[in-house]
Amino acid sequence: MSRSRILCVTDDLGSGGAQRQLVEIALFLCQIGYDVEFLVYKPENSLEPILRQQGIKVIRVPLCGFFSRIYRMWKIIRGGNYNLVVAFRRTPAFIC
């Protein structure tokens, strides 16, 4: 049986409250056997080392225009064969 794949989407991996919550959720999901990845589109990355330490892949969309960002993220989400996409914050949720 294959592990369920979860994609966590947020704007960045800065030290904000929403980002910290999503990282904590992702760490828990990894501990109980889920395959978790992150998709971000802003360069702030203070929480990224915590994810990398646990083997969680971080996919970065380069800074670009809003519609280009939506298209690039859509391609990643559609092509990633994820079982679940979790988006935190208003703009990432809208894009997803």
Short mmCIF file of C-alpha atoms in Angstrom, two decimals:
data_model
loop_
_atom_site.label_atom_id
_atom_site.label_comp_id
_atom_site.label_asym_id
_atom_site.label_seq_id
_atom_site.Cartn_x
_atom_site.Cartn_y
_atom_site.Cartn_z
CA MET A 1 0.00 0.00 0.00
CA SER A 2 1.40 3.39 -0.98
CA ARG A 3 1.62 6.28 1.44
CA SER A 4 -0.83 9.13 1.03
CA ARG A 5 0.77 12.26 -0.41
CA ILE A 6 -0.06 15.66 1.07
CA LEU A 7 0.95 19.04 -0.34
CA CYS A 8 1.05 21.97 2.08
CA VAL A 9 0.77 25.33 0.34
CA THR A 10 1.65 28.65 1.93
CA ASP A 11 3.14 31.93 0.80
CA ASP A 12 6.49 31.52 2.56
CA LEU A 13 8.27 29.70 5.34
CA GLY A 14 8.82 32.75 7.52
CA SER A 15 8.37 32.65 11.25
CA GLY A 16 4.74 33.84 11.20
CA GLY A 17 2.03 32.08 13.18
CA ALA A 18 0.23 30.48 10.23
CA GLN A 19 3.48 29.21 8.74
CA ARG A 20 4.60 27.79 12.08
CA GLN A 21 1.24 26.02 12.50
CA LEU A 22 1.44 24.48 9.03
CA VAL A 23 5.00 23.29 9.65
CA GLU A 24 3.93 21.68 12.95
CA ILE A 25 1.02 19.94 11.22
CA ALA A 26 3.35 18.69 8.47
CA LEU A 27 5.84 17.33 11.02
CA PHE A 28 3.04 15.47 12.79
CA LEU A 29 1.72 14.04 9.52
CA CYS A 30 5.21 12.78 8.66
CA GLN A 31 5.50 11.12 12.06
CA ILE A 32 2.30 9.16 11.51
CA GLY A 33 3.31 7.99 8.05
CA TYR A 34 2.20 10.52 5.44
CA ASP A 35 4.42 11.75 2.62
CA VAL A 36 4.36 15.56 2.93
CA GLU A 37 5.73 18.26 0.62
CA PHE A 38 5.55 22.06 0.71
CA LEU A 39 4.83 24.51 -2.08
CA VAL A 40 5.81 28.15 -1.48
CA TYR A 41 6.19 31.22 -3.65
CA LYS A 42 7.97 33.83 -1.52
CA PRO A 43 11.67 33.69 -0.57
CA GLU A 44 11.40 33.90 3.25
CA ASN A 45 12.65 30.55 4.55
CA SER A 46 13.46 30.64 8.26
CA LEU A 47 11.42 27.44 8.89
CA GLU A 48 12.77 25.53 5.90
CA PRO A 49 15.70 23.90 7.77
CA ILE A 50 13.20 22.26 10.16
CA LEU A 51 11.38 20.71 7.20
CA ARG A 52 14.54 19.60 5.41
CA GLN A 53 15.80 17.99 8.62
CA GLN A 54 12.71 15.75 8.59
CA GLY A 55 13.07 14.96 4.89
CA ILE A 56 10.16 17.15 3.77
CA LYS A 57 10.63 18.44 0.24
CA VAL A 58 10.10 22.17 -0.37
CA ILE A 59 9.05 23.19 -3.89
CA ARG A 60 9.60 26.85 -4.72
CA VAL A 61 7.78 28.79 -7.41
CA PRO A 62 10.02 31.62 -8.59
CA LEU A 63 8.86 35.17 -7.99
CA CYS A 64 6.76 36.14 -10.99
CA GLY A 65 3.48 37.82 -11.86
CA PHE A 66 0.27 36.73 -10.17
CA PHE A 67 -1.21 34.86 -13.15
CA SER A 68 2.09 33.22 -13.98
CA ARG A 69 2.35 32.12 -10.34
CA ILE A 70 -1.15 30.63 -10.46
CA TYR A 71 -0.34 28.72 -13.64
CA ARG A 72 2.97 27.37 -12.30
CA MET A 73 1.39 26.31 -9.02
CA TRP A 74 -1.54 24.72 -10.87
CA LYS A 75 0.91 22.63 -12.92
CA ILE A 76 2.70 21.45 -9.79
CA ILE A 77 -0.54 20.61 -7.97
CA ARG A 78 -2.12 18.82 -10.95
CA GLY A 79 1.05 16.94 -11.85
CA GLY A 80 2.02 15.94 -8.33
CA ASN A 81 -0.52 13.15 -7.83
CA TYR A 82 -1.36 14.41 -4.35
CA ASN A 83 -4.14 12.90 -2.28
CA LEU A 84 -4.71 16.13 -0.38
CA VAL A 85 -3.73 19.80 -0.72
CA VAL A 86 -3.75 21.93 2.43
CA ALA A 87 -3.53 25.69 1.94
CA PHE A 88 -2.99 28.21 4.73
CA ARG A 89 -3.70 31.92 4.36
CA ARG A 90 -6.03 33.69 1.96
CA THR A 91 -3.96 34.01 -1.23
CA PRO A 92 -2.56 30.46 -1.23
CA ALA A 93 -6.09 29.11 -0.61
CA PHE A 94 -7.44 31.19 -3.49
CA ILE A 95 -4.70 29.97 -5.81
CA CYS A 96 -5.32 26.34 -4.87
#
